[in-house]
Short mmCIF file of C-alpha atoms in Angstrom, two decimals:
data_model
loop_
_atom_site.label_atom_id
_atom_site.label_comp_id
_atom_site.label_asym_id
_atom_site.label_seq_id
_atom_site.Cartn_x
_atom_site.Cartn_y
_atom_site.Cartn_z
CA UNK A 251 93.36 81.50 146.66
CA UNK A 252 96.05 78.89 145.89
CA UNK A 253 93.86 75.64 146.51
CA UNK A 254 91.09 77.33 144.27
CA UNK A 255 93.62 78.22 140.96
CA UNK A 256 94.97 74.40 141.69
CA UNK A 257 91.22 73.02 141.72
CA UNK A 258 90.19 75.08 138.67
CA UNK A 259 93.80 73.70 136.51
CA UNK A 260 93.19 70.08 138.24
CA UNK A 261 89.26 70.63 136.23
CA UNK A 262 90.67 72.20 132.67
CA UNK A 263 93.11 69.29 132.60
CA UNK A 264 90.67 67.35 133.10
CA UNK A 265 87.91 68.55 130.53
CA UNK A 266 90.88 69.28 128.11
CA UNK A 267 92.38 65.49 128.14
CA UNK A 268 88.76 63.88 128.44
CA UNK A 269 87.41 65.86 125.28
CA UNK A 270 90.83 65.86 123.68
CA UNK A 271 90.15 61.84 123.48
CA UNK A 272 86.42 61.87 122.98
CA UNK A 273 86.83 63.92 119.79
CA UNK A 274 90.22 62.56 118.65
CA UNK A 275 88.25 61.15 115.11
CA UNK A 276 86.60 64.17 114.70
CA UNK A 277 88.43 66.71 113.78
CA UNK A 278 89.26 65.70 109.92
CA UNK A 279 86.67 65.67 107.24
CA UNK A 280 83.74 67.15 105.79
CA UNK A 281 81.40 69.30 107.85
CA UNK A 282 79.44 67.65 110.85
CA UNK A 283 75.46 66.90 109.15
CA UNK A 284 73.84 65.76 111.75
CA UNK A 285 69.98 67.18 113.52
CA UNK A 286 69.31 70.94 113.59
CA UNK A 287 73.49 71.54 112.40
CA UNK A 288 73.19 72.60 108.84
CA UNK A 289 76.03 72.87 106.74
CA UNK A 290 77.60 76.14 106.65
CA UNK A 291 78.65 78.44 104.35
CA UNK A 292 82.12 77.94 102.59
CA UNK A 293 82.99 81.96 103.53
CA UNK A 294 82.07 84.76 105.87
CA UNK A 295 81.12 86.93 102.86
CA UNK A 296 78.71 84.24 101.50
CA UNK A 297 77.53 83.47 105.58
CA UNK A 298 77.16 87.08 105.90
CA UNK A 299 75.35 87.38 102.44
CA UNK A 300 72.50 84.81 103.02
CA UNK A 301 72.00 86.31 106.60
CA UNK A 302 71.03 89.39 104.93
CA UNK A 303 68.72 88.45 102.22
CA UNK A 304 67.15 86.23 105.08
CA UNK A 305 65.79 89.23 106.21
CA UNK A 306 64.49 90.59 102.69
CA UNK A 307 61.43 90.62 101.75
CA UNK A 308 62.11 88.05 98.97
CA UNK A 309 63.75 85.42 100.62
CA UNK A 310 60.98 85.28 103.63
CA UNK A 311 59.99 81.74 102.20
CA UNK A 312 63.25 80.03 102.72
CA UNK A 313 63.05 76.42 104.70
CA UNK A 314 66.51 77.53 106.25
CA UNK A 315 66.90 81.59 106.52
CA UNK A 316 70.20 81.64 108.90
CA UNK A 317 69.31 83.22 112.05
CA UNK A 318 71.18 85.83 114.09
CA UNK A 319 72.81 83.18 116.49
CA UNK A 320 74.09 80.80 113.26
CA UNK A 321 75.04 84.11 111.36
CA UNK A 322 77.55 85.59 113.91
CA UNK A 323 79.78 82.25 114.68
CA UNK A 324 79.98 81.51 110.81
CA UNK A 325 81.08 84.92 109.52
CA UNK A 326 83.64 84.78 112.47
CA UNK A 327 84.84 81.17 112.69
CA UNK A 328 84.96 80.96 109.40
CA UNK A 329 86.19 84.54 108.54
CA UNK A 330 89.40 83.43 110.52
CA UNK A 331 89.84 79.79 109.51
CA UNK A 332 88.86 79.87 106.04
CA UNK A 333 87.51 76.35 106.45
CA UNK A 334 83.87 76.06 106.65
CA UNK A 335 84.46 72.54 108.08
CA UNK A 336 87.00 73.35 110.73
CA UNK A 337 84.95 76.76 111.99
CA UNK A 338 81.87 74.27 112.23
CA UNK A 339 83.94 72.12 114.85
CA UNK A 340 86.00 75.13 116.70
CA UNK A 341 82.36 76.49 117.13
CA UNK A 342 80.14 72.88 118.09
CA UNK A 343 83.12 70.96 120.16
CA UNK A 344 83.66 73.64 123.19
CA UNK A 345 80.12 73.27 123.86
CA UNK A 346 79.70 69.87 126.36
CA UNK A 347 83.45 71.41 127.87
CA UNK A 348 81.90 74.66 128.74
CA UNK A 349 79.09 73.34 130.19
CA UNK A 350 81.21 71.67 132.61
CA UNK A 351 83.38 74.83 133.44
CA UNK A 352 80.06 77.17 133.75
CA UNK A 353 78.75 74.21 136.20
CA UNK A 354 81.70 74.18 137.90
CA UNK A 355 82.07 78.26 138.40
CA UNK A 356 78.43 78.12 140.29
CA UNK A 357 79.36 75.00 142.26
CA UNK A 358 82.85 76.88 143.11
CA UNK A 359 80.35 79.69 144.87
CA UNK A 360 77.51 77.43 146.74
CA UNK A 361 79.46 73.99 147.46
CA UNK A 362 83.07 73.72 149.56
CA UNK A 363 83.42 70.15 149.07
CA UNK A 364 86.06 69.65 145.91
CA UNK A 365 85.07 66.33 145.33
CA UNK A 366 81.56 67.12 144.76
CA UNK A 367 81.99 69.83 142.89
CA UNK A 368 84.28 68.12 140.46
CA UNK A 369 81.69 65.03 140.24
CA UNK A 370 78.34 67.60 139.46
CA UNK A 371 80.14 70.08 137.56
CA UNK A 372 80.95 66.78 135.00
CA UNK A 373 78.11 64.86 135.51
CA UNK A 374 75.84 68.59 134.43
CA UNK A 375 78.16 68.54 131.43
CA UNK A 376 78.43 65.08 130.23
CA UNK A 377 75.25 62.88 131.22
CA UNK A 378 72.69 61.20 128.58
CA UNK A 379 70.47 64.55 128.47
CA UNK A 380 73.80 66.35 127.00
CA UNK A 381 75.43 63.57 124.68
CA UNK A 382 71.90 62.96 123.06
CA UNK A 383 71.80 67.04 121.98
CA UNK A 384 74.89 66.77 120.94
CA UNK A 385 74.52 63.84 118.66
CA UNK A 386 71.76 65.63 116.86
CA UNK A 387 73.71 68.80 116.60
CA UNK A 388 70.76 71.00 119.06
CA UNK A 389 73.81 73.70 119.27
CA UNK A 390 70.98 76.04 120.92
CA UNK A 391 70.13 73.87 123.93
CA UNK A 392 74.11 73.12 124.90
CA UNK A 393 74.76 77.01 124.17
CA UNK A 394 71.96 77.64 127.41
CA UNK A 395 73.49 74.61 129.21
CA UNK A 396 76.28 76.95 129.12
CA UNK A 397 74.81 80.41 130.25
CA UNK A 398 72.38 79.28 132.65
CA UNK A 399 74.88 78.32 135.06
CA UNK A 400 76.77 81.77 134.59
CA UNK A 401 73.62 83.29 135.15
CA UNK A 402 72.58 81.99 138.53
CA UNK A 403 76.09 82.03 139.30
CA UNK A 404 75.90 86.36 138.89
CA UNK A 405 72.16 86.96 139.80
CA UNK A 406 73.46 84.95 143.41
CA UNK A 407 76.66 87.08 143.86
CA UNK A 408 74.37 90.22 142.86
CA UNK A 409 72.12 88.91 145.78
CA UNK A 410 74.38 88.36 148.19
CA UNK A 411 77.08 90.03 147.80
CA UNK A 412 77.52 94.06 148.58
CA UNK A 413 80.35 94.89 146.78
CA UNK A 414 79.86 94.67 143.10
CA UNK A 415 76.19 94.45 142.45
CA UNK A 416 76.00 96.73 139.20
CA UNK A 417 78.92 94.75 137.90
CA UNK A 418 77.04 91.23 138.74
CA UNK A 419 73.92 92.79 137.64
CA UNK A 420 75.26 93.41 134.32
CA UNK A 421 76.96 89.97 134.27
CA UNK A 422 73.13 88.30 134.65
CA UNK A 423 71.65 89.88 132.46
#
Protein backbone atom coordinates (compact mmCIF):
# COMPACT_ATOMS: atom_id res chain seq x y z
CA UNK A 1 0.00 0.00 0.00
CA UNK A 2 0.78 3.75 -0.14
CA UNK A 3 1.19 4.36 3.77
CA UNK A 4 3.50 1.17 3.82
CA UNK A 5 6.09 2.40 0.67
CA UNK A 6 5.89 6.00 2.66
CA UNK A 7 6.78 4.19 6.12
CA UNK A 8 9.50 2.01 4.55
CA UNK A 9 11.23 5.58 2.59
CA UNK A 10 10.37 7.62 5.99
CA UNK A 11 12.88 4.35 7.67
CA UNK A 12 15.77 4.30 4.72
CA UNK A 13 15.98 8.06 5.13
CA UNK A 14 16.29 7.61 8.24
CA UNK A 15 19.02 4.75 8.56
CA UNK A 16 20.71 6.42 5.45
CA UNK A 17 21.15 10.10 7.15
CA UNK A 18 21.79 8.55 10.74
CA UNK A 19 24.70 6.19 9.43
CA UNK A 20 25.65 8.69 6.75
CA UNK A 21 26.74 10.93 9.98
CA UNK A 22 27.86 8.17 12.29
CA UNK A 23 30.48 7.06 9.75
CA UNK A 24 31.25 10.46 8.18
CA UNK A 25 35.29 9.96 9.55
CA UNK A 26 35.38 6.69 8.41
CA UNK A 27 35.47 6.29 5.17
CA UNK A 28 39.24 7.56 4.34
CA UNK A 29 42.28 5.68 5.37
CA UNK A 30 43.90 2.51 5.89
CA UNK A 31 41.90 -0.66 6.44
CA UNK A 32 39.66 -0.95 9.69
CA UNK A 33 42.14 -3.35 12.40
CA UNK A 34 40.12 -3.75 14.95
CA UNK A 35 38.81 -7.52 16.95
CA UNK A 36 38.13 -10.58 14.76
CA UNK A 37 38.44 -7.94 11.27
CA UNK A 38 41.73 -8.90 9.79
CA UNK A 39 43.21 -7.03 7.19
CA UNK A 40 42.40 -8.10 3.82
CA UNK A 41 44.00 -8.92 0.91
CA UNK A 42 45.19 -6.06 -1.48
CA UNK A 43 43.35 -8.15 -4.65
CA UNK A 44 40.71 -10.72 -5.41
CA UNK A 45 43.36 -12.91 -7.09
CA UNK A 46 45.62 -12.85 -3.95
CA UNK A 47 42.02 -13.16 -1.58
CA UNK A 48 41.08 -15.89 -3.80
CA UNK A 49 44.68 -17.44 -3.71
CA UNK A 50 45.11 -17.77 0.14
CA UNK A 51 41.45 -19.14 0.34
CA UNK A 52 42.62 -21.96 -1.63
CA UNK A 53 45.83 -23.02 -0.15
CA UNK A 54 43.77 -22.64 3.20
CA UNK A 55 42.33 -25.67 2.27
CA UNK A 56 45.69 -27.57 1.26
CA UNK A 57 47.12 -29.84 3.01
CA UNK A 58 50.19 -27.60 3.66
CA UNK A 59 48.81 -24.60 4.86
CA UNK A 60 46.41 -26.51 7.57
CA UNK A 61 48.65 -24.83 10.34
CA UNK A 62 47.92 -21.27 9.53
CA UNK A 63 46.73 -18.94 12.72
CA UNK A 64 44.42 -17.16 10.06
CA UNK A 65 43.32 -19.65 7.01
CA UNK A 66 40.43 -17.25 5.41
CA UNK A 67 37.25 -18.96 5.70
CA UNK A 68 34.44 -19.37 3.15
CA UNK A 69 32.36 -16.35 4.56
CA UNK A 70 35.72 -13.81 4.57
CA UNK A 71 36.75 -15.38 1.11
CA UNK A 72 33.57 -14.54 -0.92
CA UNK A 73 33.08 -10.63 0.16
CA UNK A 74 36.93 -10.00 -0.46
CA UNK A 75 37.33 -11.53 -3.92
CA UNK A 76 34.07 -9.54 -4.75
CA UNK A 77 34.34 -6.20 -2.94
CA UNK A 78 37.54 -6.00 -3.72
CA UNK A 79 37.46 -7.54 -7.28
CA UNK A 80 35.22 -4.42 -8.10
CA UNK A 81 36.81 -1.63 -6.09
CA UNK A 82 40.32 -2.42 -6.39
CA UNK A 83 40.84 -1.00 -2.91
CA UNK A 84 41.34 -3.47 -0.26
CA UNK A 85 40.52 -0.63 2.20
CA UNK A 86 37.37 0.69 0.64
CA UNK A 87 35.85 -3.12 -0.09
CA UNK A 88 36.63 -3.67 3.77
CA UNK A 89 34.16 -0.67 4.59
CA UNK A 90 31.43 -1.21 1.59
CA UNK A 91 31.39 -4.80 3.15
CA UNK A 92 31.54 -3.96 7.41
CA UNK A 93 29.40 -0.45 7.33
CA UNK A 94 25.86 -1.87 5.87
CA UNK A 95 25.89 -4.20 8.64
CA UNK A 96 24.21 -2.18 11.96
CA UNK A 97 21.81 -0.47 8.80
CA UNK A 98 20.60 -3.82 7.74
CA UNK A 99 19.94 -4.96 10.91
CA UNK A 100 17.56 -2.27 11.32
CA UNK A 101 15.78 -2.82 7.87
CA UNK A 102 15.59 -6.84 8.49
CA UNK A 103 14.03 -5.77 12.08
CA UNK A 104 11.89 -3.58 10.59
CA UNK A 105 10.55 -6.09 7.60
CA UNK A 106 9.38 -8.64 10.59
CA UNK A 107 7.92 -5.82 12.69
CA UNK A 108 6.13 -4.55 9.28
CA UNK A 109 4.32 -8.29 9.41
CA UNK A 110 3.44 -8.81 13.35
CA UNK A 111 3.07 -5.03 14.68
CA UNK A 112 0.47 -2.20 13.03
CA UNK A 113 1.58 0.49 15.19
CA UNK A 114 4.27 2.74 12.98
CA UNK A 115 5.65 4.28 15.83
CA UNK A 116 6.65 1.18 17.44
CA UNK A 117 7.86 -0.37 14.76
CA UNK A 118 10.14 2.45 13.82
CA UNK A 119 11.40 2.66 17.65
CA UNK A 120 12.23 -1.54 17.85
CA UNK A 121 13.28 -1.93 14.42
CA UNK A 122 16.25 0.90 15.55
CA UNK A 123 16.61 0.14 18.92
CA UNK A 124 17.33 -4.07 17.50
CA UNK A 125 19.84 -2.36 15.23
CA UNK A 126 21.62 0.19 17.18
CA UNK A 127 21.63 -0.63 21.09
CA UNK A 128 24.95 -1.37 23.28
CA UNK A 129 24.79 -5.27 22.35
CA UNK A 130 25.29 -4.08 18.50
CA UNK A 131 27.79 -1.00 18.79
CA UNK A 132 30.08 -3.19 21.13
CA UNK A 133 30.34 -6.05 18.04
CA UNK A 134 30.87 -3.61 15.92
CA UNK A 135 33.70 -1.89 17.63
CA UNK A 136 35.57 -5.14 17.73
CA UNK A 137 34.88 -5.88 14.15
CA UNK A 138 32.58 -9.52 15.18
CA UNK A 139 31.33 -9.13 11.31
CA UNK A 140 29.77 -12.79 11.95
CA UNK A 141 27.44 -11.92 14.83
CA UNK A 142 25.96 -8.49 12.98
CA UNK A 143 25.80 -10.67 9.62
CA UNK A 144 23.02 -13.13 11.87
CA UNK A 145 21.61 -9.93 13.45
CA UNK A 146 20.76 -9.49 9.94
CA UNK A 147 19.26 -12.92 8.76
CA UNK A 148 17.57 -13.91 11.79
CA UNK A 149 15.00 -11.41 11.44
CA UNK A 150 14.46 -12.39 7.64
CA UNK A 151 14.17 -15.72 8.79
CA UNK A 152 11.34 -15.58 11.27
CA UNK A 153 9.98 -13.03 9.12
CA UNK A 154 9.57 -16.12 6.09
CA UNK A 155 9.23 -19.26 8.37
CA UNK A 156 5.90 -16.92 9.86
CA UNK A 157 4.50 -16.04 6.36
CA UNK A 158 5.25 -19.86 5.40
CA UNK A 159 3.08 -20.59 8.57
CA UNK A 160 0.46 -18.54 8.09
CA UNK A 161 0.05 -17.71 5.03
CA UNK A 162 -1.55 -20.14 2.10
CA UNK A 163 -0.46 -18.64 -0.82
CA UNK A 164 3.22 -18.88 -1.30
CA UNK A 165 4.52 -21.41 1.11
CA UNK A 166 7.26 -23.12 -1.21
CA UNK A 167 8.39 -19.65 -2.08
CA UNK A 168 8.58 -18.62 1.86
CA UNK A 169 9.88 -21.97 2.54
CA UNK A 170 12.74 -21.43 0.35
CA UNK A 171 13.15 -17.84 1.64
CA UNK A 172 13.77 -19.50 5.45
CA UNK A 173 15.84 -21.67 4.74
Amino acid sequence: SRHSRSETALLLALVTLIFAWVYRGLWGGNQLLVGDFTPWYSSAGAAWSHFLNAWSDTNLGWANPLNYGLAVPQILFTGITGDAALAQRLFYFPLMPLGVISMYLLLRYLVTSQTVRLFDAFAYGINGFTIMWFSVGSYPVLATQITLPLMFLFFLKYLREPTGRIHNLVLFT
